[in-house]
């Protein structure tokens, strides 16, 4: 239903309103005051917390933040949801911490050449690529705050869990960038020179970004697969998506073109699940084979 024109404030105008150090101090002050469970904060309390001496200047900037980011209520001022999002995004480091890097850390065997897959964090992405042939098997936007807030010994695990959760959320249909709805379309054509799987392409209706991954990864959170993994001692909530290449035995084949049908066979230990997937990644049939 929504069209850019229907929105109350132009995005570039909204970003312009917070592109100022004093205004960000005011948002952060309101955030900190509301953390102490004060529903609203008085003009004086916010000014003191924000450290703005000049009352006129403070008043001017507070006024510019209203009503998009700050709302005036009977008891004083409070953040809107947009105001909380701005503070959260700033704390996440996504706009500022450009040089944070982690890795490379070995995470398994390359499905292409048998070399070592390596996990790295750079440029705001978790990347899993082969150190030998260069093949990339996974990338996911991940905020730098995880690296900043985790001890050295836990940072790789935190990055893996965040990337896995973000992937699972996208598989359920929500864009990692804008939270808009994603549409899934299975692409049956595979380059004849390439040994990679047929892929599903997910495109965001709102921001137009597209994402692609193996159809086998796309069915990892089907309950029948989750149950099979659980019996094999694997908790799907913590199973990284590249595990589909390093830990599972998979086979993905096109079995019908009109309508499109893809057979995905996933094996772990002695168990195997065969799933029949249609053109928008819906599992239309599945069978456990031993
Ligand atoms: Zn390789
Ligand atoms: Zn989007």
mmCIF file of C-alpha atoms and ligand atoms in Angstrom:
data_model
loop_
_atom_site.group_PDB
_atom_site.id
_atom_site.type_symbol
_atom_site.label_atom_id
_atom_site.label_comp_id
_atom_site.label_asym_id
_atom_site.label_seq_id
_atom_site.Cartn_x
_atom_site.Cartn_y
_atom_site.Cartn_z
ATOM 1 C CA UNK A 1 0.000 0.000 0.000
ATOM 2 C CA UNK A 2 2.753 2.421 0.783
ATOM 3 C CA UNK A 3 4.318 4.717 -1.699
ATOM 4 C CA UNK A 4 7.242 7.024 -0.925
ATOM 5 C CA UNK A 5 4.914 9.982 -1.495
ATOM 6 C CA UNK A 6 2.530 8.826 1.224
ATOM 7 C CA UNK A 7 5.127 9.151 3.924
ATOM 8 C CA UNK A 8 4.868 12.103 6.239
ATOM 9 C CA UNK A 9 8.494 13.236 6.160
ATOM 10 C CA UNK A 10 11.005 12.907 3.349
ATOM 11 C CA UNK A 11 13.852 10.566 4.460
ATOM 12 C CA UNK A 12 16.564 13.036 3.453
ATOM 13 C CA UNK A 13 14.861 15.751 5.494
ATOM 14 C CA UNK A 14 14.542 13.416 8.474
ATOM 15 C CA UNK A 15 18.261 12.536 8.363
ATOM 16 C CA UNK A 16 19.064 16.237 8.002
ATOM 17 C CA UNK A 17 17.205 16.957 11.231
ATOM 18 C CA UNK A 18 19.558 14.728 13.264
ATOM 19 C CA UNK A 19 22.778 15.604 11.402
ATOM 20 C CA UNK A 20 23.979 17.861 14.177
ATOM 21 C CA UNK A 21 26.081 17.158 17.250
ATOM 22 C CA UNK A 22 23.844 19.052 19.671
ATOM 23 C CA UNK A 23 20.719 17.345 18.385
ATOM 24 C CA UNK A 24 22.306 13.938 18.776
ATOM 25 C CA UNK A 25 23.324 14.890 22.347
ATOM 26 C CA UNK A 26 19.684 15.702 23.054
ATOM 27 C CA UNK A 27 18.497 12.341 21.690
ATOM 28 C CA UNK A 28 21.147 10.512 23.687
ATOM 29 C CA UNK A 29 20.207 12.469 26.829
ATOM 30 C CA UNK A 30 16.549 11.506 26.430
ATOM 31 C CA UNK A 31 17.614 7.889 25.867
ATOM 32 C CA UNK A 32 19.704 7.856 29.045
ATOM 33 C CA UNK A 33 16.984 9.531 31.096
ATOM 34 C CA UNK A 34 14.316 7.124 29.877
ATOM 35 C CA UNK A 35 16.659 4.221 30.659
ATOM 36 C CA UNK A 36 16.112 5.256 34.232
ATOM 37 C CA UNK A 37 12.431 4.583 33.622
ATOM 38 C CA UNK A 38 11.351 8.183 33.566
ATOM 39 C CA UNK A 39 8.627 8.212 30.994
ATOM 40 C CA UNK A 40 9.329 11.795 30.106
ATOM 41 C CA UNK A 41 12.064 14.219 31.101
ATOM 42 C CA UNK A 42 11.785 17.914 31.882
ATOM 43 C CA UNK A 43 13.334 20.610 29.733
ATOM 44 C CA UNK A 44 15.928 21.307 32.461
ATOM 45 C CA UNK A 45 16.820 17.631 32.985
ATOM 46 C CA UNK A 46 17.361 17.036 29.272
ATOM 47 C CA UNK A 47 19.445 20.194 28.878
ATOM 48 C CA UNK A 48 21.607 19.252 31.862
ATOM 49 C CA UNK A 49 22.073 15.634 30.664
ATOM 50 C CA UNK A 50 22.893 16.813 27.134
ATOM 51 C CA UNK A 51 25.417 19.317 28.513
ATOM 52 C CA UNK A 52 24.113 22.254 26.467
ATOM 53 C CA UNK A 53 24.735 25.511 28.360
ATOM 54 C CA UNK A 54 22.954 27.961 26.110
ATOM 55 C CA UNK A 55 19.225 27.683 26.793
ATOM 56 C CA UNK A 56 18.264 29.410 23.525
ATOM 57 C CA UNK A 57 20.429 27.079 21.435
ATOM 58 C CA UNK A 58 19.080 24.082 23.318
ATOM 59 C CA UNK A 59 15.508 25.205 22.776
ATOM 60 C CA UNK A 60 16.125 25.719 19.051
ATOM 61 C CA UNK A 61 17.588 22.251 18.508
ATOM 62 C CA UNK A 62 15.007 20.513 20.697
ATOM 63 C CA UNK A 63 12.316 22.223 18.662
ATOM 64 C CA UNK A 64 13.810 20.978 15.379
ATOM 65 C CA UNK A 65 13.732 17.379 16.655
ATOM 66 C CA UNK A 66 10.009 17.652 17.378
ATOM 67 C CA UNK A 67 7.777 15.856 16.402
ATOM 68 C CA UNK A 68 9.737 13.256 14.346
ATOM 69 C CA UNK A 69 12.282 12.259 16.989
ATOM 70 C CA UNK A 70 11.076 13.903 20.201
ATOM 71 C CA UNK A 71 7.529 14.396 21.429
ATOM 72 C CA UNK A 72 6.421 17.009 23.926
ATOM 73 C CA UNK A 73 4.021 15.593 26.521
ATOM 74 C CA UNK A 74 2.468 16.990 29.710
ATOM 75 C CA UNK A 75 5.418 15.911 31.896
ATOM 76 C CA UNK A 76 8.127 17.104 29.500
ATOM 77 C CA UNK A 77 9.784 15.354 26.539
ATOM 78 C CA UNK A 78 10.267 11.788 25.394
ATOM 79 C CA UNK A 79 11.799 9.968 22.431
ATOM 80 C CA UNK A 80 9.628 8.711 19.592
ATOM 81 C CA UNK A 81 10.341 5.277 18.111
ATOM 82 C CA UNK A 82 12.283 7.055 15.341
ATOM 83 C CA UNK A 83 14.388 8.762 18.034
ATOM 84 C CA UNK A 84 15.151 5.429 19.677
ATOM 85 C CA UNK A 85 16.120 3.954 16.293
ATOM 86 C CA UNK A 86 18.574 6.794 15.639
ATOM 87 C CA UNK A 87 20.270 6.283 19.013
ATOM 88 C CA UNK A 88 20.304 2.485 18.532
ATOM 89 C CA UNK A 89 21.858 2.803 15.069
ATOM 90 C CA UNK A 90 24.508 5.174 16.406
ATOM 91 C CA UNK A 91 25.382 2.802 19.279
ATOM 92 C CA UNK A 92 25.583 -0.141 16.834
ATOM 93 C CA UNK A 93 28.576 1.589 15.224
ATOM 94 C CA UNK A 94 27.171 1.022 11.746
ATOM 95 C CA UNK A 95 27.737 4.666 10.758
ATOM 96 C CA UNK A 96 31.070 5.191 12.457
ATOM 97 C CA UNK A 97 33.213 2.114 13.134
ATOM 98 C CA UNK A 98 34.485 1.484 9.616
ATOM 99 C CA UNK A 99 37.823 -0.126 10.439
ATOM 100 C CA UNK A 100 36.718 -2.954 12.738
ATOM 101 C CA UNK A 101 38.059 -6.319 11.544
ATOM 102 C CA UNK A 102 38.135 -9.893 12.909
ATOM 103 C CA UNK A 103 39.739 -13.057 11.561
ATOM 104 C CA UNK A 104 40.407 -14.947 9.448
ATOM 105 C CA UNK A 105 39.150 -17.885 11.523
ATOM 106 C CA UNK A 106 38.914 -21.417 10.022
ATOM 107 C CA UNK A 107 35.296 -22.660 9.914
ATOM 108 C CA UNK A 108 35.410 -25.802 7.775
ATOM 109 C CA UNK A 109 36.179 -27.262 4.393
ATOM 110 C CA UNK A 110 35.499 -25.484 1.082
ATOM 111 C CA UNK A 111 32.730 -27.230 -0.909
ATOM 112 C CA UNK A 112 34.539 -26.293 -4.136
ATOM 113 C CA UNK A 113 38.208 -27.176 -3.681
ATOM 114 C CA UNK A 114 38.425 -28.851 -0.263
ATOM 115 C CA UNK A 115 40.585 -25.996 1.042
ATOM 116 C CA UNK A 116 39.974 -24.031 4.219
ATOM 117 C CA UNK A 117 36.892 -21.848 4.602
ATOM 118 C CA UNK A 118 37.669 -18.729 6.613
ATOM 119 C CA UNK A 119 35.378 -16.384 8.493
ATOM 120 C CA UNK A 120 36.306 -12.708 8.520
ATOM 121 C CA UNK A 121 34.571 -9.565 9.686
ATOM 122 C CA UNK A 122 35.295 -6.440 7.670
ATOM 123 C CA UNK A 123 33.464 -3.445 6.199
ATOM 124 C CA UNK A 124 30.435 -4.249 8.369
ATOM 125 C CA UNK A 125 30.050 -7.760 6.954
ATOM 126 C CA UNK A 126 30.565 -11.293 8.219
ATOM 127 C CA UNK A 127 32.171 -13.068 5.256
ATOM 128 C CA UNK A 128 32.903 -16.765 4.836
ATOM 129 C CA UNK A 129 35.231 -17.431 1.917
ATOM 130 C CA UNK A 130 37.720 -20.072 0.847
ATOM 131 C CA UNK A 131 41.290 -19.034 1.607
ATOM 132 C CA UNK A 132 42.511 -21.201 -1.281
ATOM 133 C CA UNK A 133 40.123 -20.770 -4.248
ATOM 134 C CA UNK A 134 38.449 -17.564 -3.084
ATOM 135 C CA UNK A 135 34.917 -18.945 -3.330
ATOM 136 C CA UNK A 136 32.465 -17.014 -1.146
ATOM 137 C CA UNK A 137 29.795 -19.065 0.613
ATOM 138 C CA UNK A 138 28.235 -16.473 2.928
ATOM 139 C CA UNK A 139 28.053 -12.746 3.609
ATOM 140 C CA UNK A 140 25.786 -10.867 5.974
ATOM 141 C CA UNK A 141 25.576 -7.277 7.143
ATOM 142 C CA UNK A 142 26.435 -7.270 10.853
ATOM 143 C CA UNK A 143 26.940 -4.187 13.052
ATOM 144 C CA UNK A 144 30.402 -3.468 14.553
ATOM 145 C CA UNK A 145 28.972 -3.184 18.089
ATOM 146 C CA UNK A 146 29.295 -6.970 18.509
ATOM 147 C CA UNK A 147 33.054 -6.776 18.074
ATOM 148 C CA UNK A 148 33.309 -3.755 20.335
ATOM 149 C CA UNK A 149 31.263 -5.258 23.165
ATOM 150 C CA UNK A 150 32.500 -8.887 23.159
ATOM 151 C CA UNK A 151 35.729 -10.224 24.664
ATOM 152 C CA UNK A 152 38.298 -11.603 22.218
ATOM 153 C CA UNK A 153 37.396 -15.172 23.198
ATOM 154 C CA UNK A 154 33.693 -14.786 22.436
ATOM 155 C CA UNK A 155 33.637 -12.481 19.432
ATOM 156 C CA UNK A 156 33.722 -15.130 16.676
ATOM 157 C CA UNK A 157 30.904 -17.063 18.356
ATOM 158 C CA UNK A 158 28.861 -13.863 18.693
ATOM 159 C CA UNK A 159 29.400 -12.999 15.012
ATOM 160 C CA UNK A 160 28.357 -16.515 13.959
ATOM 161 C CA UNK A 161 25.211 -16.405 16.094
ATOM 162 C CA UNK A 162 24.272 -12.919 14.879
ATOM 163 C CA UNK A 163 24.813 -13.832 11.231
ATOM 164 C CA UNK A 164 22.801 -17.037 11.712
ATOM 165 C CA UNK A 165 19.910 -15.195 13.374
ATOM 166 C CA UNK A 166 19.925 -12.523 10.641
ATOM 167 C CA UNK A 167 19.878 -15.220 7.958
ATOM 168 C CA UNK A 168 16.981 -17.047 9.637
ATOM 169 C CA UNK A 169 15.024 -13.800 9.889
ATOM 170 C CA UNK A 170 15.562 -13.127 6.184
ATOM 171 C CA UNK A 171 14.521 -16.681 5.355
ATOM 172 C CA UNK A 172 11.256 -15.872 7.147
ATOM 173 C CA UNK A 173 10.786 -12.888 4.861
ATOM 174 C CA UNK A 174 12.193 -9.710 6.433
ATOM 175 C CA UNK A 175 14.867 -7.475 4.902
ATOM 176 C CA UNK A 176 18.085 -7.106 6.917
ATOM 177 C CA UNK A 177 18.362 -3.456 5.907
ATOM 178 C CA UNK A 178 14.872 -1.969 6.070
ATOM 179 C CA UNK A 179 12.719 -4.756 7.609
ATOM 180 C CA UNK A 180 10.485 -4.655 4.522
ATOM 181 C CA UNK A 181 8.870 -7.863 3.196
ATOM 182 C CA UNK A 182 10.993 -10.141 0.991
ATOM 183 C CA UNK A 183 9.665 -12.125 -1.963
ATOM 184 C CA UNK A 184 11.406 -15.439 -2.747
ATOM 185 C CA UNK A 185 11.929 -16.722 -6.283
ATOM 186 C CA UNK A 186 13.852 -19.923 -6.984
ATOM 187 C CA UNK A 187 16.275 -19.647 -9.888
ATOM 188 C CA UNK A 188 16.637 -23.098 -11.429
ATOM 189 C CA UNK A 189 19.336 -22.226 -13.947
ATOM 190 C CA UNK A 190 22.825 -23.101 -12.850
ATOM 191 C CA UNK A 191 25.933 -22.219 -14.818
ATOM 192 C CA UNK A 192 27.099 -25.436 -16.465
ATOM 193 C CA UNK A 193 30.712 -24.686 -15.494
ATOM 194 C CA UNK A 194 29.747 -24.146 -11.899
ATOM 195 C CA UNK A 195 29.142 -26.854 -9.303
ATOM 196 C CA UNK A 196 27.030 -24.587 -7.108
ATOM 197 C CA UNK A 197 23.394 -25.250 -6.186
ATOM 198 C CA UNK A 198 20.284 -23.705 -7.694
ATOM 199 C CA UNK A 199 19.666 -20.536 -5.695
ATOM 200 C CA UNK A 200 16.730 -18.691 -4.213
ATOM 201 C CA UNK A 201 16.688 -14.954 -4.812
ATOM 202 C CA UNK A 202 14.976 -12.839 -2.179
ATOM 203 C CA UNK A 203 14.070 -9.296 -3.160
ATOM 204 C CA UNK A 204 12.847 -6.579 -0.860
ATOM 205 C CA UNK A 205 9.620 -4.915 -1.964
ATOM 206 C CA UNK A 206 10.531 -1.743 -0.097
ATOM 207 C CA UNK A 207 14.244 -1.025 -0.661
ATOM 208 C CA UNK A 208 14.847 -3.192 -3.787
ATOM 209 C CA UNK A 209 17.917 -4.976 -2.409
ATOM 210 C CA UNK A 210 18.238 -8.605 -3.499
ATOM 211 C CA UNK A 211 19.905 -11.521 -1.716
ATOM 212 C CA UNK A 212 20.767 -14.984 -3.020
ATOM 213 C CA UNK A 213 21.656 -18.269 -1.435
ATOM 214 C CA UNK A 214 21.472 -22.001 -2.041
ATOM 215 C CA UNK A 215 17.999 -23.551 -2.027
ATOM 216 C CA UNK A 216 19.446 -26.061 0.476
ATOM 217 C CA UNK A 217 20.165 -23.193 2.891
ATOM 218 C CA UNK A 218 16.668 -21.850 2.266
ATOM 219 C CA UNK A 219 14.996 -25.002 3.671
ATOM 220 C CA UNK A 220 17.291 -25.377 6.712
ATOM 221 C CA UNK A 221 14.628 -24.016 9.063
ATOM 222 C CA UNK A 222 11.820 -26.304 7.843
ATOM 223 C CA UNK A 223 10.566 -28.105 10.995
ATOM 224 C CA UNK A 224 11.272 -31.574 9.555
ATOM 225 C CA UNK A 225 14.906 -30.575 8.897
ATOM 226 C CA UNK A 226 15.182 -28.916 12.306
ATOM 227 C CA UNK A 227 13.946 -32.151 13.945
ATOM 228 C CA UNK A 228 16.391 -34.305 11.985
ATOM 229 C CA UNK A 229 19.281 -32.009 12.904
ATOM 230 C CA UNK A 230 18.201 -32.106 16.551
ATOM 231 C CA UNK A 231 18.321 -35.898 16.587
ATOM 232 C CA UNK A 232 21.860 -35.664 15.204
ATOM 233 C CA UNK A 233 22.837 -33.388 18.098
ATOM 234 C CA UNK A 234 22.645 -30.141 16.107
ATOM 235 C CA UNK A 235 20.694 -27.169 17.482
ATOM 236 C CA UNK A 236 19.308 -25.382 14.396
ATOM 237 C CA UNK A 237 19.217 -22.093 16.296
ATOM 238 C CA UNK A 238 22.998 -22.134 16.456
ATOM 239 C CA UNK A 239 23.749 -23.919 13.197
ATOM 240 C CA UNK A 240 25.578 -21.523 10.860
ATOM 241 C CA UNK A 241 24.201 -21.449 7.346
ATOM 242 C CA UNK A 242 27.566 -22.406 5.800
ATOM 243 C CA UNK A 243 27.206 -25.658 7.790
ATOM 244 C CA UNK A 244 25.000 -26.755 4.872
ATOM 245 C CA UNK A 245 28.281 -27.065 2.921
ATOM 246 C CA UNK A 246 30.668 -28.113 5.692
ATOM 247 C CA UNK A 247 28.588 -30.356 7.965
ATOM 248 C CA UNK A 248 25.703 -31.718 5.873
ATOM 249 C CA UNK A 249 25.571 -33.923 2.803
ATOM 250 C CA UNK A 250 23.328 -32.173 0.313
ATOM 251 C CA UNK A 251 22.061 -32.694 -3.203
ATOM 252 C CA UNK A 252 19.857 -30.178 -5.026
ATOM 253 C CA UNK A 253 18.238 -31.062 -8.368
ATOM 254 C CA UNK A 254 15.619 -29.582 -10.668
ATOM 255 C CA UNK A 255 12.948 -32.275 -11.155
ATOM 256 C CA UNK A 256 10.210 -30.270 -12.895
ATOM 257 C CA UNK A 257 10.017 -27.040 -14.875
ATOM 258 C CA UNK A 258 6.301 -26.268 -15.209
ATOM 259 C CA UNK A 259 5.503 -25.963 -12.414
ATOM 260 C CA UNK A 260 9.029 -25.619 -11.103
ATOM 261 C CA UNK A 261 10.020 -28.349 -8.677
ATOM 262 C CA UNK A 262 13.388 -28.669 -6.950
ATOM 263 C CA UNK A 263 14.358 -31.720 -4.943
ATOM 264 C CA UNK A 264 16.572 -30.972 -1.984
ATOM 265 C CA UNK A 265 18.162 -33.933 -0.239
ATOM 266 C CA UNK A 266 19.868 -33.200 3.074
ATOM 267 C CA UNK A 267 21.784 -35.838 4.981
ATOM 268 C CA UNK A 268 23.389 -35.838 8.399
ATOM 269 C CA UNK A 269 25.026 -38.935 9.890
ATOM 270 C CA UNK A 270 22.742 -41.849 8.844
ATOM 271 C CA UNK A 271 19.568 -39.776 8.440
ATOM 272 C CA UNK A 272 18.316 -38.091 5.283
ATOM 273 C CA UNK A 273 15.422 -35.761 4.444
ATOM 274 C CA UNK A 274 14.140 -35.271 0.927
ATOM 275 C CA UNK A 275 12.141 -32.123 0.326
ATOM 276 C CA UNK A 276 10.259 -30.984 -2.767
ATOM 277 C CA UNK A 277 10.338 -27.209 -3.164
ATOM 278 C CA UNK A 278 8.295 -25.007 -5.519
ATOM 279 C CA UNK A 279 9.216 -21.767 -7.282
ATOM 280 C CA UNK A 280 8.832 -19.535 -4.241
ATOM 281 C CA UNK A 281 10.692 -21.855 -1.861
ATOM 282 C CA UNK A 282 7.575 -23.392 -0.310
ATOM 283 C CA UNK A 283 8.159 -27.019 0.715
ATOM 284 C CA UNK A 284 5.309 -28.888 -1.001
ATOM 285 C CA UNK A 285 6.351 -32.365 0.134
ATOM 286 C CA UNK A 286 8.967 -33.987 2.310
ATOM 287 C CA UNK A 287 9.969 -37.469 3.272
ATOM 288 C CA UNK A 288 12.416 -38.903 5.758
ATOM 289 C CA UNK A 289 14.553 -41.682 4.277
ATOM 290 C CA UNK A 290 17.061 -43.704 6.275
HETATM 291 ZN ZN1 LIG B 1 37.990 -23.431 -2.178
HETATM 292 ZN ZN1 LIG B 2 14.716 -3.759 2.309
#
